[in-house]
mmCIF file of C-alpha atoms in Angstrom:
data_model
loop_
_atom_site.group_PDB
_atom_site.id
_atom_site.type_symbol
_atom_site.label_atom_id
_atom_site.label_comp_id
_atom_site.label_asym_id
_atom_site.label_seq_id
_atom_site.Cartn_x
_atom_site.Cartn_y
_atom_site.Cartn_z
ATOM 1 C CA UNK H 1 166.961 -63.431 234.558
ATOM 2 C CA UNK H 2 169.596 -60.729 234.234
ATOM 3 C CA UNK H 3 168.579 -57.938 231.864
ATOM 4 C CA UNK H 4 172.216 -57.303 230.837
ATOM 5 C CA UNK H 5 173.013 -60.938 230.125
ATOM 6 C CA UNK H 6 169.967 -63.237 229.927
ATOM 7 C CA UNK H 7 172.332 -66.232 229.712
ATOM 8 C CA UNK H 8 174.204 -65.470 232.951
ATOM 9 C CA UNK H 9 172.346 -67.933 235.221
ATOM 10 C CA UNK H 10 172.733 -70.778 232.716
ATOM 11 C CA UNK H 11 176.405 -69.998 232.088
ATOM 12 C CA UNK H 12 177.168 -70.026 235.812
ATOM 13 C CA UNK H 13 175.246 -73.280 236.204
ATOM 14 C CA UNK H 14 177.410 -74.875 233.513
ATOM 15 C CA UNK H 15 180.428 -74.034 235.685
ATOM 16 C CA UNK H 16 178.795 -75.761 238.652
ATOM 17 C CA UNK H 17 177.573 -72.535 240.285
ATOM 18 C CA UNK H 18 173.839 -73.093 240.291
ATOM 19 C CA UNK H 19 172.292 -69.908 241.664
ATOM 20 C CA UNK H 20 168.919 -69.284 243.261
ATOM 21 C CA UNK H 21 166.064 -70.862 241.365
ATOM 22 C CA UNK H 22 162.340 -70.447 241.681
ATOM 23 C CA UNK H 23 159.605 -72.776 240.561
ATOM 24 C CA UNK H 24 157.836 -71.590 237.465
ATOM 25 C CA UNK H 25 160.399 -68.826 236.828
ATOM 26 C CA UNK H 26 162.693 -70.005 233.964
ATOM 27 C CA UNK H 27 166.258 -68.976 233.273
ATOM 28 C CA UNK H 28 167.294 -68.712 229.635
ATOM 29 C CA UNK H 29 169.584 -71.495 228.463
ATOM 30 C CA UNK H 30 169.911 -75.107 227.384
ATOM 31 C CA UNK H 31 169.006 -78.056 229.579
ATOM 32 C CA UNK H 32 167.849 -81.633 229.460
ATOM 33 C CA UNK H 33 165.112 -83.633 231.175
ATOM 34 C CA UNK H 34 163.515 -87.049 231.001
ATOM 35 C CA UNK H 35 160.583 -89.039 232.198
ATOM 36 C CA UNK H 36 161.333 -91.639 234.861
ATOM 37 C CA UNK H 37 163.287 -94.487 233.287
ATOM 38 C CA UNK H 38 163.314 -92.749 229.903
ATOM 39 C CA UNK H 39 165.973 -91.172 227.701
ATOM 40 C CA UNK H 40 167.228 -87.622 228.210
ATOM 41 C CA UNK H 41 165.575 -85.028 225.980
ATOM 42 C CA UNK H 42 167.130 -81.643 225.128
ATOM 43 C CA UNK H 43 165.321 -78.537 226.373
ATOM 44 C CA UNK H 44 165.774 -74.927 225.174
ATOM 45 C CA UNK H 45 164.338 -71.993 227.168
ATOM 46 C CA UNK H 46 164.340 -68.402 225.884
ATOM 47 C CA UNK H 47 162.521 -65.122 226.400
ATOM 48 C CA UNK H 48 161.255 -63.388 223.289
ATOM 49 C CA UNK H 49 158.646 -60.743 222.496
ATOM 50 C CA UNK H 50 157.605 -60.444 226.117
ATOM 51 C CA UNK H 51 156.974 -64.150 226.646
ATOM 52 C CA UNK H 52 158.814 -67.313 227.649
ATOM 53 C CA UNK H 53 159.211 -70.125 225.141
ATOM 54 C CA UNK H 54 160.391 -73.707 225.550
ATOM 55 C CA UNK H 55 161.210 -76.543 223.207
ATOM 56 C CA UNK H 56 161.562 -80.125 224.490
ATOM 57 C CA UNK H 57 163.048 -82.264 221.796
ATOM 58 C CA UNK H 58 161.292 -81.108 218.660
ATOM 59 C CA UNK H 59 158.025 -79.993 220.275
ATOM 60 C CA UNK H 60 157.020 -76.767 221.937
ATOM 61 C CA UNK H 61 156.022 -77.106 225.584
ATOM 62 C CA UNK H 62 155.031 -74.875 228.477
ATOM 63 C CA UNK H 63 158.151 -72.990 229.611
ATOM 64 C CA UNK H 64 157.323 -72.811 233.332
ATOM 65 C CA UNK H 65 156.504 -76.516 233.481
ATOM 66 C CA UNK H 66 159.635 -77.513 231.511
ATOM 67 C CA UNK H 67 161.796 -75.326 233.780
ATOM 68 C CA UNK H 68 160.559 -77.109 236.905
ATOM 69 C CA UNK H 69 161.961 -80.412 235.634
ATOM 70 C CA UNK H 70 165.101 -79.369 233.743
ATOM 71 C CA UNK H 71 166.549 -76.573 235.907
ATOM 72 C CA UNK H 72 169.055 -78.831 237.714
ATOM 73 C CA UNK H 73 170.379 -80.280 234.419
ATOM 74 C CA UNK H 74 172.036 -77.517 232.378
ATOM 75 C CA UNK H 75 173.952 -78.611 229.265
ATOM 76 C CA UNK H 76 176.249 -76.867 226.846
ATOM 77 C CA UNK H 77 174.932 -75.562 223.548
ATOM 78 C CA UNK H 78 177.148 -78.097 221.758
ATOM 79 C CA UNK H 79 175.634 -80.969 223.765
ATOM 80 C CA UNK H 80 172.131 -79.605 223.136
ATOM 81 C CA UNK H 81 172.743 -79.308 219.410
ATOM 82 C CA UNK H 82 174.198 -82.833 219.216
ATOM 83 C CA UNK H 83 171.152 -84.265 220.991
ATOM 84 C CA UNK H 84 168.732 -82.305 218.781
ATOM 85 C CA UNK H 85 170.439 -83.808 215.740
ATOM 86 C CA UNK H 86 169.834 -87.301 217.100
ATOM 87 C CA UNK H 87 173.422 -88.091 218.137
ATOM 88 C CA UNK H 88 172.520 -88.599 221.792
ATOM 89 C CA UNK H 89 174.573 -87.570 224.822
ATOM 90 C CA UNK H 90 178.237 -88.222 225.447
ATOM 91 C CA UNK H 91 177.570 -89.411 229.017
ATOM 92 C CA UNK H 92 174.708 -91.739 228.089
ATOM 93 C CA UNK H 93 174.854 -94.941 226.030
ATOM 94 C CA UNK H 94 172.688 -94.836 222.914
ATOM 95 C CA UNK H 95 169.255 -96.345 223.158
ATOM 96 C CA UNK H 96 169.045 -99.808 221.577
ATOM 97 C CA UNK H 97 167.852 -99.714 217.980
ATOM 98 C CA UNK H 98 164.694 -101.748 218.434
ATOM 99 C CA UNK H 99 162.600 -100.467 215.563
ATOM 100 C CA UNK H 100 158.820 -100.519 215.626
ATOM 101 C CA UNK H 101 158.112 -104.100 214.579
ATOM 102 C CA UNK H 102 158.711 -105.739 217.957
ATOM 103 C CA UNK H 103 157.343 -109.250 218.514
ATOM 104 C CA UNK H 104 153.972 -109.460 220.241
ATOM 105 C CA UNK H 105 155.389 -112.013 222.644
ATOM 106 C CA UNK H 106 156.779 -110.067 225.667
ATOM 107 C CA UNK H 107 159.523 -112.659 226.133
ATOM 108 C CA UNK H 108 160.755 -112.332 222.556
ATOM 109 C CA UNK H 109 160.557 -108.524 222.719
ATOM 110 C CA UNK H 110 162.558 -108.463 225.967
ATOM 111 C CA UNK H 111 165.108 -110.877 224.517
ATOM 112 C CA UNK H 112 165.647 -108.562 221.530
ATOM 113 C CA UNK H 113 166.065 -105.629 223.911
ATOM 114 C CA UNK H 114 168.678 -107.519 225.911
ATOM 115 C CA UNK H 115 170.609 -108.655 222.866
ATOM 116 C CA UNK H 116 170.850 -105.040 221.726
ATOM 117 C CA UNK H 117 172.040 -103.931 225.188
ATOM 118 C CA UNK H 118 174.484 -106.832 225.326
ATOM 119 C CA UNK H 119 176.001 -105.837 221.997
ATOM 120 C CA UNK H 120 176.472 -102.263 223.232
ATOM 121 C CA UNK H 121 177.988 -103.542 226.503
ATOM 122 C CA UNK H 122 180.515 -105.597 224.556
ATOM 123 C CA UNK H 123 181.701 -102.429 222.803
ATOM 124 C CA UNK H 124 181.980 -100.452 226.036
ATOM 125 C CA UNK H 125 183.863 -103.247 227.787
ATOM 126 C CA UNK H 126 186.576 -103.220 225.124
ATOM 127 C CA UNK H 127 187.946 -99.876 226.303
ATOM 128 C CA UNK H 128 189.440 -98.794 229.600
ATOM 129 C CA UNK H 129 187.369 -96.177 231.432
ATOM 130 C CA UNK H 130 189.261 -92.864 231.407
ATOM 131 C CA UNK H 131 186.614 -90.120 231.331
ATOM 132 C CA UNK H 132 183.553 -89.153 233.332
ATOM 133 C CA UNK H 133 181.373 -89.546 230.241
ATOM 134 C CA UNK H 134 182.596 -93.131 229.719
ATOM 135 C CA UNK H 135 181.935 -93.935 233.375
ATOM 136 C CA UNK H 136 178.461 -92.424 233.129
ATOM 137 C CA UNK H 137 177.650 -94.470 230.017
ATOM 138 C CA UNK H 138 178.647 -97.711 231.725
ATOM 139 C CA UNK H 139 176.738 -96.847 234.906
ATOM 140 C CA UNK H 140 173.575 -96.056 232.943
ATOM 141 C CA UNK H 141 173.912 -99.160 230.785
ATOM 142 C CA UNK H 142 174.416 -101.253 233.910
ATOM 143 C CA UNK H 143 171.105 -99.938 235.249
ATOM 144 C CA UNK H 144 169.363 -100.582 231.937
ATOM 145 C CA UNK H 145 170.700 -104.152 231.803
ATOM 146 C CA UNK H 146 169.591 -104.706 235.417
ATOM 147 C CA UNK H 147 166.119 -103.479 234.452
ATOM 148 C CA UNK H 148 165.996 -106.225 231.792
ATOM 149 C CA UNK H 149 166.630 -108.763 234.541
ATOM 150 C CA UNK H 150 163.841 -107.269 236.659
ATOM 151 C CA UNK H 151 161.434 -107.261 233.707
ATOM 152 C CA UNK H 152 162.328 -110.907 233.027
ATOM 153 C CA UNK H 153 161.754 -111.745 236.692
ATOM 154 C CA UNK H 154 158.324 -110.110 236.588
ATOM 155 C CA UNK H 155 157.374 -111.786 233.298
ATOM 156 C CA UNK H 156 158.616 -115.134 234.604
ATOM 157 C CA UNK H 157 156.522 -114.768 237.747
ATOM 158 C CA UNK H 158 153.382 -113.876 235.809
ATOM 159 C CA UNK H 159 153.803 -116.718 233.311
ATOM 160 C CA UNK H 160 154.776 -119.306 235.917
ATOM 161 C CA UNK H 161 152.258 -118.349 238.613
ATOM 162 C CA UNK H 162 149.318 -120.375 237.173
ATOM 163 C CA UNK H 163 151.578 -123.431 237.020
ATOM 164 C CA UNK H 164 152.768 -122.844 240.586
ATOM 165 C CA UNK H 165 149.191 -122.475 241.786
ATOM 166 C CA UNK H 166 148.176 -125.664 239.974
ATOM 167 C CA UNK H 167 151.228 -127.482 241.346
ATOM 168 C CA UNK H 168 150.464 -126.340 244.905
ATOM 169 C CA UNK H 169 146.874 -127.504 244.515
ATOM 170 C CA UNK H 170 148.079 -130.980 243.488
ATOM 171 C CA UNK H 171 150.612 -130.975 246.343
ATOM 172 C CA UNK H 172 147.905 -130.052 248.835
ATOM 173 C CA UNK H 173 145.621 -132.735 247.464
ATOM 174 C CA UNK H 174 148.150 -135.539 247.919
ATOM 175 C CA UNK H 175 150.120 -134.275 250.927
ATOM 176 C CA UNK H 176 148.047 -136.120 253.545
ATOM 177 C CA UNK H 177 148.039 -139.433 251.675
ATOM 178 C CA UNK H 178 151.799 -139.164 251.075
ATOM 179 C CA UNK H 179 153.025 -138.035 254.469
ATOM 180 C CA UNK H 180 150.605 -139.583 256.963
ATOM 181 C CA UNK H 181 150.879 -143.167 255.634
ATOM 182 C CA UNK H 182 154.678 -142.838 255.500
ATOM 183 C CA UNK H 183 154.752 -141.706 259.136
ATOM 184 C CA UNK H 184 152.370 -144.474 260.177
ATOM 185 C CA UNK H 185 154.500 -147.074 258.359
ATOM 186 C CA UNK H 186 157.557 -145.902 260.313
ATOM 187 C CA UNK H 187 155.566 -146.001 263.555
ATOM 188 C CA UNK H 188 154.511 -149.588 262.875
ATOM 189 C CA UNK H 189 158.110 -150.628 262.196
ATOM 190 C CA UNK H 190 159.310 -148.956 265.391
ATOM 191 C CA UNK H 191 156.659 -150.960 267.218
ATOM 192 C CA UNK H 192 158.447 -154.123 266.020
ATOM 193 C CA UNK H 193 161.902 -153.035 267.223
ATOM 194 C CA UNK H 194 161.687 -154.600 270.696
ATOM 195 C CA UNK H 195 160.216 -157.854 269.367
ATOM 196 C CA UNK H 196 162.845 -158.230 266.650
ATOM 197 C CA UNK H 197 165.702 -157.347 269.008
ATOM 198 C CA UNK H 198 164.568 -160.097 271.400
ATOM 199 C CA UNK H 199 164.165 -162.490 268.485
ATOM 200 C CA UNK H 200 167.673 -161.593 267.403
ATOM 201 C CA UNK H 201 168.972 -162.334 270.917
ATOM 202 C CA UNK H 202 167.357 -165.790 270.866
ATOM 203 C CA UNK H 203 168.748 -166.414 267.388
ATOM 204 C CA UNK H 204 172.270 -165.543 268.525
ATOM 205 C CA UNK H 205 171.958 -167.949 271.441
ATOM 206 C CA UNK H 206 170.850 -170.672 269.014
ATOM 207 C CA UNK H 207 173.794 -169.874 266.741
ATOM 208 C CA UNK H 208 176.221 -170.044 269.642
ATOM 209 C CA UNK H 209 174.769 -173.400 270.775
ATOM 210 C CA UNK H 210 175.094 -174.745 267.222
ATOM 211 C CA UNK H 211 178.738 -173.598 267.051
ATOM 212 C CA UNK H 212 179.525 -175.330 270.337
ATOM 213 C CA UNK H 213 177.838 -178.543 269.130
ATOM 214 C CA UNK H 214 179.755 -178.309 265.861
ATOM 215 C CA UNK H 215 183.039 -178.054 267.741
ATOM 216 C CA UNK H 216 182.125 -181.049 269.969
ATOM 217 C CA UNK H 217 181.208 -183.202 266.972
ATOM 218 C CA UNK H 218 184.413 -182.268 265.119
ATOM 219 C CA UNK H 219 186.480 -183.212 268.151
ATOM 220 C CA UNK H 220 184.680 -186.565 268.368
ATOM 221 C CA UNK H 221 185.111 -187.130 264.642
ATOM 222 C CA UNK H 222 188.838 -186.383 264.891
ATOM 223 C CA UNK H 223 189.167 -188.713 267.886
ATOM 224 C CA UNK H 224 187.268 -191.523 266.094
ATOM 225 C CA UNK H 225 189.436 -191.140 262.994
ATOM 226 C CA UNK H 226 192.610 -191.211 265.100
ATOM 227 C CA UNK H 227 191.546 -194.382 266.896
ATOM 228 C CA UNK H 228 190.593 -196.066 263.629
ATOM 229 C CA UNK H 229 194.038 -195.296 262.204
ATOM 230 C CA UNK H 230 195.915 -196.504 265.297
ATOM 231 C CA UNK H 231 193.954 -199.730 266.092
ATOM 232 C CA UNK H 232 196.124 -202.335 264.266
ATOM 233 C CA UNK H 233 194.579 -205.358 266.032
ATOM 234 C CA UNK H 234 190.960 -204.521 265.114
ATOM 235 C CA UNK H 235 189.188 -206.592 262.520
ATOM 236 C CA UNK H 236 188.542 -205.078 259.168
ATOM 237 C CA UNK H 237 184.837 -204.737 259.982
ATOM 238 C CA UNK H 238 185.564 -202.936 263.250
ATOM 239 C CA UNK H 239 188.057 -200.690 261.486
ATOM 240 C CA UNK H 240 185.514 -199.824 258.791
ATOM 241 C CA UNK H 241 182.860 -199.160 261.424
ATOM 242 C CA UNK H 242 185.202 -196.705 263.178
ATOM 243 C CA UNK H 243 185.906 -194.938 259.892
ATOM 244 C CA UNK H 244 182.177 -194.723 259.115
ATOM 245 C CA UNK H 245 181.553 -193.319 262.578
ATOM 246 C CA UNK H 246 184.179 -190.624 262.070
ATOM 247 C CA UNK H 247 182.634 -189.682 258.712
ATOM 248 C CA UNK H 248 179.166 -189.533 260.272
ATOM 249 C CA UNK H 249 180.390 -187.236 263.041
ATOM 250 C CA UNK H 250 182.077 -185.025 260.445
ATOM 251 C CA UNK H 251 178.804 -184.763 258.492
ATOM 252 C CA UNK H 252 176.890 -183.902 261.663
ATOM 253 C CA UNK H 253 179.478 -181.231 262.491
ATOM 254 C CA UNK H 254 179.081 -179.740 258.992
ATOM 255 C CA UNK H 255 175.296 -179.655 259.488
ATOM 256 C CA UNK H 256 175.743 -177.859 262.795
ATOM 257 C CA UNK H 257 178.066 -175.387 261.088
ATOM 258 C CA UNK H 258 175.269 -174.661 258.625
ATOM 259 C CA UNK H 259 172.875 -174.110 261.490
ATOM 260 C CA UNK H 260 175.352 -171.702 263.085
ATOM 261 C CA UNK H 261 175.221 -169.344 260.097
ATOM 262 C CA UNK H 262 173.754 -165.947 261.006
ATOM 263 C CA UNK H 263 170.068 -165.413 260.262
ATOM 264 C CA UNK H 264 168.674 -161.893 260.557
ATOM 265 C CA UNK H 265 165.635 -161.582 262.796
ATOM 266 C CA UNK H 266 162.549 -160.838 260.716
ATOM 267 C CA UNK H 267 158.759 -160.813 260.845
ATOM 268 C CA UNK H 268 156.014 -160.978 258.251
ATOM 269 C CA UNK H 269 155.614 -162.955 255.098
ATOM 270 C CA UNK H 270 157.458 -162.707 251.797
ATOM 271 C CA UNK H 271 156.726 -159.389 250.119
ATOM 272 C CA UNK H 272 155.895 -157.723 253.422
ATOM 273 C CA UNK H 273 158.817 -158.833 255.551
ATOM 274 C CA UNK H 274 160.324 -156.548 258.161
ATOM 275 C CA UNK H 275 163.807 -157.356 259.468
ATOM 276 C CA UNK H 276 166.424 -155.824 261.695
ATOM 277 C CA UNK H 277 169.021 -153.826 259.805
ATOM 278 C CA UNK H 278 172.185 -152.230 261.037
ATOM 279 C CA UNK H 279 172.436 -148.481 260.482
ATOM 280 C CA UNK H 280 175.647 -146.535 261.021
ATOM 281 C CA UNK H 281 175.143 -143.307 262.966
ATOM 282 C CA UNK H 282 177.608 -140.921 264.637
ATOM 283 C CA UNK H 283 177.833 -140.599 268.379
ATOM 284 C CA UNK H 284 179.649 -137.299 268.950
ATOM 285 C CA UNK H 285 181.839 -137.586 272.031
ATOM 286 C CA UNK H 286 184.007 -134.477 271.477
ATOM 287 C CA UNK H 287 182.352 -131.738 269.417
ATOM 288 C CA UNK H 288 185.423 -129.473 269.272
ATOM 289 C CA UNK H 289 187.706 -132.286 268.123
ATOM 290 C CA UNK H 290 185.189 -133.328 265.475
ATOM 291 C CA UNK H 291 184.856 -129.737 264.236
ATOM 292 C CA UNK H 292 188.634 -129.484 263.888
ATOM 293 C CA UNK H 293 188.698 -132.728 261.923
ATOM 294 C CA UNK H 294 186.028 -131.398 259.527
ATOM 295 C CA UNK H 295 187.229 -127.790 259.268
ATOM 296 C CA UNK H 296 188.762 -128.188 255.797
ATOM 297 C CA UNK H 297 185.647 -129.692 254.219
ATOM 298 C CA UNK H 298 184.231 -127.332 251.518
ATOM 299 C CA UNK H 299 180.708 -127.464 252.940
ATOM 300 C CA UNK H 300 181.955 -126.503 256.398
ATOM 301 C CA UNK H 301 183.898 -123.576 254.936
ATOM 302 C CA UNK H 302 180.784 -122.404 253.072
ATOM 303 C CA UNK H 303 178.746 -122.407 256.278
ATOM 304 C CA UNK H 304 181.492 -120.587 258.210
ATOM 305 C CA UNK H 305 181.901 -117.955 255.468
ATOM 306 C CA UNK H 306 178.135 -117.418 255.342
ATOM 307 C CA UNK H 307 177.961 -116.913 259.121
ATOM 308 C CA UNK H 308 181.001 -114.611 259.009
ATOM 309 C CA UNK H 309 179.383 -112.418 256.319
ATOM 310 C CA UNK H 310 176.204 -112.225 258.373
ATOM 311 C CA UNK H 311 178.208 -111.208 261.458
ATOM 312 C CA UNK H 312 180.192 -108.594 259.490
ATOM 313 C CA UNK H 313 177.009 -107.018 258.104
ATOM 314 C CA UNK H 314 175.711 -106.779 261.677
ATOM 315 C CA UNK H 315 178.961 -105.192 262.817
ATOM 316 C CA UNK H 316 179.851 -108.153 265.041
ATOM 317 C CA UNK H 317 183.537 -109.109 265.022
ATOM 318 C CA UNK H 318 184.172 -112.736 265.946
ATOM 319 C CA UNK H 319 187.434 -114.435 266.950
ATOM 320 C CA UNK H 320 189.399 -115.420 263.852
ATOM 321 C CA UNK H 321 187.903 -112.737 261.584
ATOM 322 C CA UNK H 322 188.091 -108.994 261.049
ATOM 323 C CA UNK H 323 185.617 -106.637 259.474
ATOM 324 C CA UNK H 324 187.056 -104.898 256.408
ATOM 325 C CA UNK H 325 185.615 -102.477 253.878
ATOM 326 C CA UNK H 326 185.719 -103.445 250.197
ATOM 327 C CA UNK H 327 184.712 -100.936 247.541
ATOM 328 C CA UNK H 328 183.152 -102.015 244.271
ATOM 329 C CA UNK H 329 180.698 -100.541 241.809
ATOM 330 C CA UNK H 330 177.091 -101.102 242.817
#
């Protein structure tokens, strides 16, 4: 401390010229300090009657100890006086007015805290940022709001954990009897594939034979009907017999047509029947062509963008992309 001007070190520090400093050796002036995560508190240091004195907020504290924490944060006398009077700091958003009657429920208390911060944020967002103090207020409030999210995450984890543990216990209990029987059921069905495919082949042969027989009977029926219509010299009884024969052949052909209808190969009784089913699956013959055909699908773009971001973060430049720098507040 200069004997001629005990305020010299502090005055220079206010101008950004912080001189040599030594732990436990205060320099007279006005400063501020805070506990981790807390609000700034004004600090006054002065030498009087052969001893150092310090005031933090409205309480007297040890000067050497206060100096160790406030020495890198000098403030003007005007800023000190404003803070002492309870008006806060120009570069820091005011603390939310929570009062002392907070709910006992941590969730409700945190919700009240957030609503107060949200109301303050709405006021700050109304105005364009033009000064360092305004920027500082928004930066600090952003951190405070983020801390609400972290607190909520921690509270959520604590409250939900017993339910998660109970849910996992139930999952573990039933996992074997859910998954193993399902896998075994699929295995049993796959064991029927060859049998049902062969049964289907035999069925198709039967259907084809029935279609051929149907066609033969229809041709005979048509021929019998034609002869009955053209035979003028036949007796009425012979004519009627020919007509009846044509009708009979037509009925037999219709029956064969019924037999020719497709029947899916199946096994088992009603309620537990297993049958062949047709499933549509892709067989990729040209991967590049398929990728080009799908390139405009939103889900494909999401995957590509995700992989591109991962590559950019790793400093890997891929064909079709470039690594750029984008600045934003963080």
